[in-house]
Amino acid sequence: MKTNDDTSLSLAIPIETVFIPVAATFAEQAARGLGLDQRAATAMRLATEEVTAFLCRIGAQRRRVTIECSAGSYFVEEKITMPIDRLQLRAFNLAARLDFENEADLDQMGLLIASRMTDRFWMSRSENGHLVLSLVKEFSYPEIDTDTDIQVPGGIERWTVSTPDSARIKWFARLVNHCYPPDLFPAEFRFPGKLADMANGGDCQVLTALGPAGEMAGGMAWRWIGSRTVELFGPYCFAAGGAPELARNLLEICINNVARTPALAMICRRPTAELPDGYLEPLTAPRLPYDDTDRAAPPATGPARFRLLYEETGAVVWAHQALHDFLGETYRRLYIPRDIQTADPDDGESRDPFSVLSCTIDRRLRSGVLRPIWPGEDSRANLAAHLDLLRDEQIRTISLEMDLGHAWQAIFVPGLLELGFTPTMILPHAGHGDLLIFELEAS
């Protein structure tokens, strides 16, 4: 049974070999209690076992590790707080290749296994400076069957916009999949049950427009990215006729709802053709012409859009010197005040030898998104290894999201530019600071 009632379970144990089974069993039983099925809970057990065993091997004994498990609307998260300042986690790279004849690489083997057991991970520091490794495993949901016939409503001239229940959220997801190409909605829409759980748990909001007989005319969704920005999806209009008025009605209600929250900005990276003019401003230049012979990557209808809900008071961002011109010009165009500080990766500061990147692949669109997790001297080589892997997997479009609120991420910039990435878009307040999007058209 899934639970989303703020339940949190924690365990603190000494880092000693004898306690490794205790940590592993705790992770498995907590995951089961929080809603994961047995297979996913076993994966969390193996990941926890390998991480704690690694801590024992690197000599962190006689210290204490804290393991905390909690449930979100569609996932279980495990946080492992480690009483150490540095930790080589290069095995968490999707492109990691280990030499089994090398003793140091053998030590990393357990981490390689742990990284493959979970759906997402990231690193952070606690208030006392300890490293925190977060592991996320999602609940299992059936994917929508796009071959199933679905009835699309006819012309609807009158409708009522409201917050739908779970059944109508899943109906909405099925209609979006049926009526729109896959680059105009997020991957979560392919799993109706997941979208319903996300909406019921507050991880996203959905509006639907119902006709006089209860037929679904259209809808819209949004979710938080960062603490001050909301990302919009839609508007989606299913019924023939009345689409401009329906889209305007959906968008206005959405804006009114978001305006009552702490959100400062709204963005729409996947605007549909029905998105009315005059409500959101262009965030990027139009995309390159689309080759309609490539059915794996349907065309976007226009550039990303955004809207500031309140006047910006300014913020500090950190960036490599090579990005200052692009950032300055873009911020001026968007009327967003920013104090751009230089983050110099060549200032002689000591850093770890190995960097870590997370990689999210969407095979339906043949796209991959990289995100810096940890800085290291091998940042360019690590980027190149991930590009090789993604190209081998026939990934067509590759992007990287850089958080300008973290100065350390600037170490990746020289390698990105050398490898052909181009900065294309800024998402205000979408991370710890603004997110800068780099894109690369893979050959």
Short mmCIF file of C-alpha atoms in Angstrom, two decimals:
data_model
loop_
_atom_site.label_atom_id
_atom_site.label_comp_id
_atom_site.label_asym_id
_atom_site.label_seq_id
_atom_site.Cartn_x
_atom_site.Cartn_y
_atom_site.Cartn_z
CA MET A 1 0.00 0.00 0.00
CA LYS A 2 1.35 3.43 -0.93
CA THR A 3 1.58 6.03 1.78
CA ASN A 4 1.97 9.77 1.41
CA ASP A 5 1.24 10.95 4.93
CA ASP A 6 4.65 12.48 5.74
CA THR A 7 5.79 9.20 7.29
CA SER A 8 9.55 9.19 7.80
CA LEU A 9 11.67 6.36 9.20
CA SER A 10 15.28 6.70 10.29
CA LEU A 11 18.12 4.53 11.54
CA ALA A 12 21.49 5.58 12.96
CA ILE A 13 24.17 2.90 13.25
CA PRO A 14 27.95 2.69 13.60
CA ILE A 15 29.81 2.13 10.34
CA GLU A 16 30.95 -1.41 11.06
CA THR A 17 30.76 -4.55 8.97
CA VAL A 18 28.55 -6.32 11.48
CA PHE A 19 25.82 -3.67 11.01
CA ILE A 20 25.67 -3.82 7.20
CA PRO A 21 22.80 -6.39 7.26
CA VAL A 22 20.93 -4.16 9.73
CA ALA A 23 21.12 -1.19 7.36
CA ALA A 24 20.11 -3.32 4.37
CA THR A 25 17.13 -4.89 6.15
CA PHE A 26 15.96 -1.51 7.42
CA ALA A 27 16.04 -0.03 3.91
CA GLU A 28 14.08 -2.94 2.46
CA GLN A 29 11.41 -3.06 5.16
CA ALA A 30 11.01 0.72 5.20
CA ALA A 31 10.61 0.75 1.41
CA ARG A 32 7.98 -1.99 1.59
CA GLY A 33 6.11 -0.18 4.34
CA LEU A 34 6.17 3.06 2.34
CA GLY A 35 4.64 1.42 -0.70
CA LEU A 36 7.31 -0.05 -2.98
CA ASP A 37 6.72 -3.53 -4.35
CA GLN A 38 9.07 -6.34 -3.34
CA ARG A 39 11.29 -6.03 -6.41
CA ALA A 40 11.84 -2.29 -5.90
CA ALA A 41 12.34 -2.74 -2.15
CA THR A 42 14.99 -5.38 -2.82
CA ALA A 43 16.75 -2.91 -5.11
CA MET A 44 16.83 -0.37 -2.27
CA ARG A 45 18.21 -3.05 0.03
CA LEU A 46 21.04 -3.87 -2.37
CA ALA A 47 21.87 -0.20 -2.92
CA THR A 48 22.01 0.47 0.83
CA GLU A 49 24.09 -2.63 1.47
CA GLU A 50 26.66 -1.63 -1.15
CA VAL A 51 26.94 1.98 0.06
CA THR A 52 27.42 1.01 3.72
CA ALA A 53 29.90 -1.71 2.76
CA PHE A 54 31.84 0.87 0.75
CA LEU A 55 31.98 3.17 3.78
CA CYS A 56 33.44 0.32 5.80
CA ARG A 57 36.06 -0.38 3.13
CA ILE A 58 37.29 3.22 2.93
CA GLY A 59 37.96 3.36 6.65
CA ALA A 60 34.99 5.31 7.99
CA GLN A 61 34.56 2.82 10.85
CA ARG A 62 33.60 3.92 14.34
CA ARG A 63 31.58 6.79 12.93
CA ARG A 64 27.82 6.76 12.53
CA VAL A 65 25.73 6.76 9.37
CA THR A 66 22.11 7.89 9.36
CA ILE A 67 19.59 6.38 6.93
CA GLU A 68 16.24 8.12 6.49
CA CYS A 69 13.41 6.80 4.31
CA SER A 70 10.32 8.77 3.32
CA ALA A 71 7.60 8.58 0.68
CA GLY A 72 6.52 11.10 -1.91
CA SER A 73 3.39 10.86 -3.99
CA TYR A 74 4.99 8.48 -6.52
CA PHE A 75 8.36 7.48 -5.04
CA VAL A 76 10.35 6.48 -1.98
CA GLU A 77 13.45 8.50 -1.13
CA GLU A 78 16.33 7.26 1.00
CA LYS A 79 18.85 9.74 2.39
CA ILE A 80 22.17 8.36 3.60
CA THR A 81 24.03 10.93 5.70
CA MET A 82 27.71 10.06 5.85
CA PRO A 83 30.15 11.55 8.41
CA ILE A 84 32.83 12.29 5.82
CA ASP A 85 33.88 15.38 3.88
CA ARG A 86 34.79 13.77 0.55
CA LEU A 87 33.68 10.67 -1.26
CA GLN A 88 34.58 9.41 -4.71
CA LEU A 89 31.31 8.50 -6.39
CA ARG A 90 32.45 8.20 -10.01
CA ALA A 91 30.77 4.78 -10.21
CA PHE A 92 27.43 6.63 -10.11
CA ASN A 93 28.13 7.96 -13.60
CA LEU A 94 26.08 6.17 -16.24
CA ALA A 95 29.22 6.12 -18.39
CA ALA A 96 31.41 4.68 -15.62
CA ARG A 97 33.85 1.97 -16.72
CA LEU A 98 35.80 0.14 -14.04
CA ASP A 99 39.03 -1.82 -14.30
CA PHE A 100 38.53 -5.02 -12.34
CA GLU A 101 42.31 -5.49 -12.08
CA ASN A 102 42.59 -2.19 -10.22
CA GLU A 103 42.01 -2.43 -6.47
CA ALA A 104 40.63 1.11 -6.25
CA ASP A 105 38.15 0.33 -9.02
CA LEU A 106 37.11 -2.85 -7.24
CA ASP A 107 36.21 -0.70 -4.23
CA GLN A 108 33.89 1.26 -6.54
CA MET A 109 32.12 -1.87 -7.81
CA GLY A 110 29.56 -1.80 -5.01
CA LEU A 111 28.71 1.83 -5.80
CA LEU A 112 28.29 0.92 -9.46
CA ILE A 113 25.74 -1.70 -8.43
CA ALA A 114 24.01 0.76 -6.07
CA SER A 115 23.73 3.42 -8.79
CA ARG A 116 21.99 0.99 -11.14
CA MET A 117 19.49 -0.10 -8.50
CA THR A 118 17.74 3.29 -8.21
CA ASP A 119 15.88 5.62 -10.57
CA ARG A 120 17.51 8.90 -9.51
CA PHE A 121 20.19 10.15 -7.13
CA TRP A 122 21.89 13.35 -6.07
CA MET A 123 24.47 14.59 -3.59
CA SER A 124 24.22 17.44 -1.08
CA ARG A 125 25.70 18.56 2.23
CA SER A 126 23.96 18.67 5.58
CA GLU A 127 24.14 21.73 7.82
CA ASN A 128 27.11 20.23 9.67
CA GLY A 129 29.02 19.60 6.44
CA HIS A 130 28.40 15.85 6.12
CA LEU A 131 27.73 14.36 2.70
CA VAL A 132 24.15 13.26 1.99
CA LEU A 133 23.48 10.73 -0.77
CA SER A 134 19.81 10.68 -1.83
CA LEU A 135 18.50 7.59 -3.62
CA VAL A 136 15.04 7.57 -5.22
CA LYS A 137 12.98 4.60 -6.37
CA GLU A 138 9.61 5.20 -8.03
CA PHE A 139 6.45 3.17 -7.62
CA SER A 140 5.59 0.88 -10.52
CA TYR A 141 2.85 2.09 -12.88
CA PRO A 142 1.50 0.55 -16.11
CA GLU A 143 2.26 2.61 -19.21
CA ILE A 144 -0.63 3.77 -21.35
CA ASP A 145 -1.56 1.57 -24.30
CA THR A 146 -1.55 3.93 -27.27
CA ASP A 147 -3.10 1.26 -29.51
CA THR A 148 -6.34 1.28 -27.52
CA ASP A 149 -9.21 3.12 -29.19
CA ILE A 150 -10.35 6.22 -27.32
CA GLN A 151 -13.37 8.35 -28.06
CA VAL A 152 -12.61 12.03 -28.67
CA PRO A 153 -15.50 14.37 -27.84
CA GLY A 154 -17.21 16.29 -30.63
CA GLY A 155 -17.84 20.02 -30.73
CA ILE A 156 -18.42 21.45 -27.24
CA GLU A 157 -19.52 25.07 -26.97
CA ARG A 158 -20.04 25.24 -23.20
CA TRP A 159 -17.82 23.86 -20.46
CA THR A 160 -16.93 24.16 -16.80
CA VAL A 161 -13.31 24.22 -15.61
CA SER A 162 -12.58 22.46 -12.32
CA THR A 163 -10.05 20.32 -10.47
CA PRO A 164 -10.63 16.69 -11.54
CA ASP A 165 -10.74 13.56 -9.42
CA SER A 166 -8.39 10.61 -10.02
CA ALA A 167 -10.58 8.98 -12.67
CA ARG A 168 -10.78 12.18 -14.71
CA ILE A 169 -7.05 12.85 -14.33
CA LYS A 170 -6.37 9.45 -15.90
CA TRP A 171 -8.95 10.18 -18.61
CA PHE A 172 -7.18 13.50 -19.27
CA ALA A 173 -3.82 11.72 -19.60
CA ARG A 174 -5.22 9.22 -22.10
CA LEU A 175 -6.71 11.99 -24.24
CA VAL A 176 -3.45 13.97 -24.23
CA ASN A 177 -1.54 10.89 -25.38
CA HIS A 178 -4.11 10.28 -28.11
CA CYS A 179 -4.44 13.85 -29.42
CA TYR A 180 -0.92 15.31 -29.10
CA PRO A 181 2.60 14.34 -30.22
CA PRO A 182 4.86 13.11 -27.40
CA ASP A 183 7.11 16.18 -27.26
CA LEU A 184 4.17 18.32 -26.10
CA PHE A 185 3.69 16.60 -22.75
CA PRO A 186 6.02 15.24 -20.04
CA ALA A 187 6.88 11.57 -19.67
CA GLU A 188 4.67 11.31 -16.56
CA PHE A 189 1.58 11.67 -18.77
CA ARG A 190 2.36 8.24 -20.25
CA PHE A 191 1.47 6.72 -16.86
CA PRO A 192 -2.08 7.83 -15.94
CA GLY A 193 -1.90 6.32 -12.45
CA LYS A 194 1.35 8.14 -11.75
CA LEU A 195 -0.12 11.47 -12.86
CA ALA A 196 -3.13 10.88 -10.59
CA ASP A 197 -0.86 10.13 -7.62
CA MET A 198 1.24 13.22 -8.35
CA ALA A 199 -1.85 15.43 -8.46
CA ASN A 200 -3.36 13.92 -5.31
CA GLY A 201 -0.02 14.29 -3.52
CA GLY A 202 0.45 17.93 -4.52
CA ASP A 203 3.40 17.34 -6.86
CA CYS A 204 1.41 18.76 -9.77
CA GLN A 205 -1.94 20.40 -10.40
CA VAL A 206 -4.44 19.57 -13.14
CA LEU A 207 -7.44 21.48 -14.48
CA THR A 208 -10.01 19.94 -16.82
CA ALA A 209 -12.87 21.44 -18.80
CA LEU A 210 -16.04 19.32 -18.89
CA GLY A 211 -18.99 19.79 -21.22
CA PRO A 212 -22.68 19.73 -20.23
CA ALA A 213 -22.82 15.92 -20.42
CA GLY A 214 -19.54 15.45 -18.56
CA GLU A 215 -17.47 14.98 -21.71
CA MET A 216 -13.88 16.23 -21.47
CA ALA A 217 -13.19 19.21 -23.72
CA GLY A 218 -9.64 19.97 -22.60
CA GLY A 219 -7.27 20.54 -19.73
CA MET A 220 -4.01 21.93 -18.43
CA ALA A 221 -1.38 20.96 -15.86
CA TRP A 222 1.48 22.59 -13.98
CA ARG A 223 4.13 21.74 -11.42
CA TRP A 224 6.84 23.44 -9.38
CA ILE A 225 10.45 23.47 -10.55
CA GLY A 226 12.58 25.11 -7.90
CA SER A 227 11.03 27.16 -5.10
CA ARG A 228 9.76 30.15 -7.11
CA THR A 229 8.91 28.87 -10.59
CA VAL A 230 5.99 26.90 -12.03
CA GLU A 231 6.15 24.96 -15.31
CA LEU A 232 2.98 24.81 -17.42
CA PHE A 233 1.83 22.03 -19.75
CA GLY A 234 -0.83 22.74 -22.35
CA PRO A 235 -3.40 24.04 -22.86
CA TYR A 236 -4.77 20.85 -24.41
CA CYS A 237 -8.02 21.09 -26.37
CA PHE A 238 -9.64 17.80 -27.37
CA ALA A 239 -13.03 18.83 -28.74
CA ALA A 240 -13.43 20.25 -32.22
CA GLY A 241 -14.52 23.87 -32.25
CA GLY A 242 -14.17 26.48 -29.52
CA ALA A 243 -10.47 25.74 -29.00
CA PRO A 244 -9.26 29.40 -28.83
CA GLU A 245 -11.82 30.39 -26.22
CA LEU A 246 -11.31 27.17 -24.25
CA ALA A 247 -7.51 27.55 -24.26
CA ARG A 248 -7.81 31.15 -23.08
CA ASN A 249 -10.20 30.14 -20.31
CA LEU A 250 -7.89 27.35 -19.11
CA LEU A 251 -4.80 29.57 -19.16
CA GLU A 252 -6.46 32.45 -17.32
CA ILE A 253 -7.71 30.17 -14.55
CA CYS A 254 -4.27 28.57 -14.33
CA ILE A 255 -2.56 31.98 -14.03
CA ASN A 256 -5.04 33.07 -11.36
CA ASN A 257 -4.40 29.90 -9.34
CA VAL A 258 -0.62 30.19 -9.60
CA ALA A 259 -0.73 33.92 -8.73
CA ARG A 260 -2.09 32.98 -5.30
CA THR A 261 1.06 30.97 -4.54
CA PRO A 262 4.64 32.15 -3.78
CA ALA A 263 5.54 31.62 -7.46
CA LEU A 264 7.48 34.45 -9.08
CA ALA A 265 7.64 33.07 -12.62
CA MET A 266 5.79 30.73 -14.98
CA ILE A 267 7.47 28.94 -17.87
CA CYS A 268 6.17 26.75 -20.68
CA ARG A 269 8.82 24.73 -22.49
CA ARG A 270 6.28 22.68 -24.49
CA PRO A 271 3.73 25.21 -25.77
CA THR A 272 0.88 23.74 -27.78
CA ALA A 273 -0.55 25.40 -30.87
CA GLU A 274 -3.55 26.46 -28.76
CA LEU A 275 -1.50 28.59 -26.34
CA PRO A 276 -3.01 32.07 -26.81
CA ASP A 277 -0.85 35.07 -27.59
CA GLY A 278 -0.41 37.94 -25.18
CA TYR A 279 -0.15 35.97 -21.94
CA LEU A 280 3.44 34.68 -22.00
CA GLU A 281 6.60 36.13 -23.55
CA PRO A 282 9.16 34.20 -25.67
CA LEU A 283 11.90 32.67 -23.54
CA THR A 284 14.05 31.43 -26.41
CA ALA A 285 14.48 31.86 -30.14
CA PRO A 286 12.40 29.55 -32.39
CA ARG A 287 13.76 26.05 -32.90
CA LEU A 288 15.45 24.93 -36.08
CA PRO A 289 13.20 23.65 -38.89
CA TYR A 290 11.92 20.15 -38.24
CA ASP A 291 12.62 17.25 -40.56
CA ASP A 292 9.25 15.52 -40.79
CA THR A 293 10.89 12.27 -41.89
CA ASP A 294 12.12 11.81 -38.31
CA ARG A 295 9.02 10.54 -36.56
CA ALA A 296 10.91 9.96 -33.31
CA ALA A 297 11.11 13.70 -32.63
CA PRO A 298 7.83 15.48 -33.48
CA PRO A 299 7.95 19.22 -34.07
CA ALA A 300 7.48 21.77 -31.36
CA THR A 301 4.87 24.40 -32.12
CA GLY A 302 6.98 27.35 -31.03
CA PRO A 303 9.64 28.67 -28.68
CA ALA A 304 9.46 28.29 -24.92
CA ARG A 305 7.49 31.02 -23.13
CA PHE A 306 7.53 32.63 -19.69
CA ARG A 307 5.74 35.17 -17.55
CA LEU A 308 6.87 37.06 -14.46
CA LEU A 309 4.03 37.29 -11.95
CA TYR A 310 5.73 39.98 -9.87
CA GLU A 311 8.53 42.46 -10.41
CA GLU A 312 11.94 40.83 -10.03
CA THR A 313 14.05 42.24 -7.19
CA GLY A 314 17.27 40.63 -8.42
CA ALA A 315 19.57 37.78 -7.40
CA VAL A 316 23.19 36.65 -7.65
CA VAL A 317 24.18 34.00 -10.19
CA TRP A 318 27.54 32.27 -10.62
CA ALA A 319 28.95 31.61 -14.07
CA HIS A 320 32.14 30.93 -15.99
CA GLN A 321 33.60 34.01 -17.66
CA ALA A 322 32.86 32.51 -21.09
CA LEU A 323 29.11 32.75 -20.38
CA HIS A 324 28.95 36.36 -19.21
CA ASP A 325 28.03 37.86 -22.60
CA PHE A 326 25.25 35.35 -23.23
CA LEU A 327 23.85 35.71 -19.73
CA GLY A 328 24.01 39.51 -19.73
CA GLU A 329 22.25 39.78 -23.08
CA THR A 330 19.60 37.21 -22.15
CA TYR A 331 18.82 38.72 -18.76
CA ARG A 332 18.47 42.18 -20.33
CA ARG A 333 16.10 40.82 -22.98
CA LEU A 334 13.96 39.14 -20.31
CA TYR A 335 14.08 42.20 -18.00
CA ILE A 336 15.42 40.04 -15.18
CA PRO A 337 17.99 41.82 -12.95
CA ARG A 338 20.95 39.63 -12.05
CA ASP A 339 24.35 40.20 -10.44
CA ILE A 340 26.57 37.88 -12.51
CA GLN A 341 29.56 36.76 -10.44
CA THR A 342 32.51 34.95 -12.00
CA ALA A 343 33.12 31.38 -10.88
CA ASP A 344 36.67 30.57 -11.94
CA PRO A 345 37.41 26.83 -12.18
CA ASP A 346 41.13 27.57 -12.58
CA ASP A 347 41.69 29.39 -9.30
CA GLY A 348 43.86 26.61 -7.88
CA GLU A 349 41.28 25.32 -5.42
CA SER A 350 41.75 21.64 -4.62
CA ARG A 351 38.96 19.37 -5.83
CA ASP A 352 38.17 15.72 -6.25
CA PRO A 353 39.71 13.88 -9.21
CA PHE A 354 36.38 12.50 -10.42
CA SER A 355 33.16 14.33 -11.30
CA VAL A 356 29.64 12.90 -11.29
CA LEU A 357 26.81 13.52 -13.77
CA SER A 358 23.27 12.23 -13.65
CA CYS A 359 21.66 11.26 -16.94
CA THR A 360 17.95 10.99 -17.76
CA ILE A 361 17.07 9.29 -21.06
CA ASP A 362 13.69 9.49 -22.80
CA ARG A 363 13.80 6.85 -25.52
CA ARG A 364 10.43 7.82 -27.01
CA LEU A 365 11.96 11.18 -28.03
CA ARG A 366 15.54 9.91 -28.28
CA SER A 367 16.62 12.66 -25.89
CA GLY A 368 18.98 12.77 -22.92
CA VAL A 369 19.40 15.33 -20.12
CA LEU A 370 22.65 15.61 -18.14
CA ARG A 371 22.91 17.31 -14.74
CA PRO A 372 26.08 18.02 -12.73
CA ILE A 373 26.06 16.22 -9.39
CA TRP A 374 29.66 16.64 -8.21
CA PRO A 375 32.71 18.57 -9.50
CA GLY A 376 35.98 16.91 -10.42
CA GLU A 377 39.16 17.34 -12.42
CA ASP A 378 37.89 14.94 -15.10
CA SER A 379 34.79 17.01 -15.94
CA ARG A 380 35.54 17.26 -19.68
CA ALA A 381 36.46 13.57 -20.00
CA ASN A 382 33.33 12.60 -18.08
CA LEU A 383 31.15 14.72 -20.38
CA ALA A 384 32.79 13.17 -23.44
CA ALA A 385 32.21 9.65 -22.08
CA HIS A 386 28.53 10.38 -21.57
CA LEU A 387 28.23 11.79 -25.09
CA ASP A 388 29.79 8.63 -26.51
CA LEU A 389 27.36 6.48 -24.54
CA LEU A 390 24.31 8.52 -25.58
CA ARG A 391 25.30 8.46 -29.22
CA ASP A 392 25.81 4.71 -29.05
CA GLU A 393 22.24 4.53 -27.72
CA GLN A 394 21.00 6.51 -30.76
CA ILE A 395 20.02 9.49 -28.62
CA ARG A 396 19.27 12.35 -31.00
CA THR A 397 19.05 15.43 -28.75
CA ILE A 398 21.29 15.97 -25.73
CA SER A 399 21.04 18.80 -23.21
CA LEU A 400 22.59 19.75 -19.88
CA GLU A 401 20.96 21.70 -17.04
CA MET A 402 23.39 23.88 -15.08
CA ASP A 403 22.30 25.48 -11.80
CA LEU A 404 23.70 29.02 -11.64
CA GLY A 405 23.06 29.03 -7.90
CA HIS A 406 26.03 26.67 -7.43
CA ALA A 407 29.41 28.20 -8.30
CA TRP A 408 31.12 24.79 -8.47
CA GLN A 409 29.16 23.79 -11.59
CA ALA A 410 31.21 26.27 -13.66
CA ILE A 411 33.99 23.68 -13.88
CA PHE A 412 31.92 21.89 -16.55
CA VAL A 413 31.68 24.94 -18.86
CA PRO A 414 35.01 24.68 -20.76
CA GLY A 415 34.35 21.03 -21.58
CA LEU A 416 30.77 21.76 -22.64
CA LEU A 417 31.83 24.47 -25.07
CA GLU A 418 34.71 22.39 -26.46
CA LEU A 419 32.36 19.46 -27.08
CA GLY A 420 29.89 21.59 -29.04
CA PHE A 421 27.23 22.47 -26.47
CA THR A 422 25.56 25.87 -26.80
CA PRO A 423 23.74 27.83 -24.07
CA THR A 424 20.17 28.31 -25.27
CA MET A 425 17.78 29.16 -22.46
CA ILE A 426 17.57 30.44 -18.88
CA LEU A 427 14.85 29.16 -16.54
CA PRO A 428 14.55 31.73 -13.72
CA HIS A 429 14.48 30.32 -10.17
CA ALA A 430 14.13 26.76 -11.52
CA GLY A 431 16.84 25.32 -9.25
CA HIS A 432 18.85 26.55 -6.28
CA GLY A 433 19.26 29.55 -8.59
CA ASP A 434 18.45 30.00 -12.26
CA LEU A 435 18.89 26.99 -14.56
CA LEU A 436 20.97 27.48 -17.71
CA ILE A 437 20.15 25.00 -20.48
CA PHE A 438 22.88 23.85 -22.88
CA GLU A 439 21.89 21.91 -26.00
CA LEU A 440 23.75 19.70 -28.44
CA GLU A 441 22.30 18.25 -31.60
CA ALA A 442 23.73 14.73 -31.61
CA SER A 443 24.95 13.38 -34.92
#
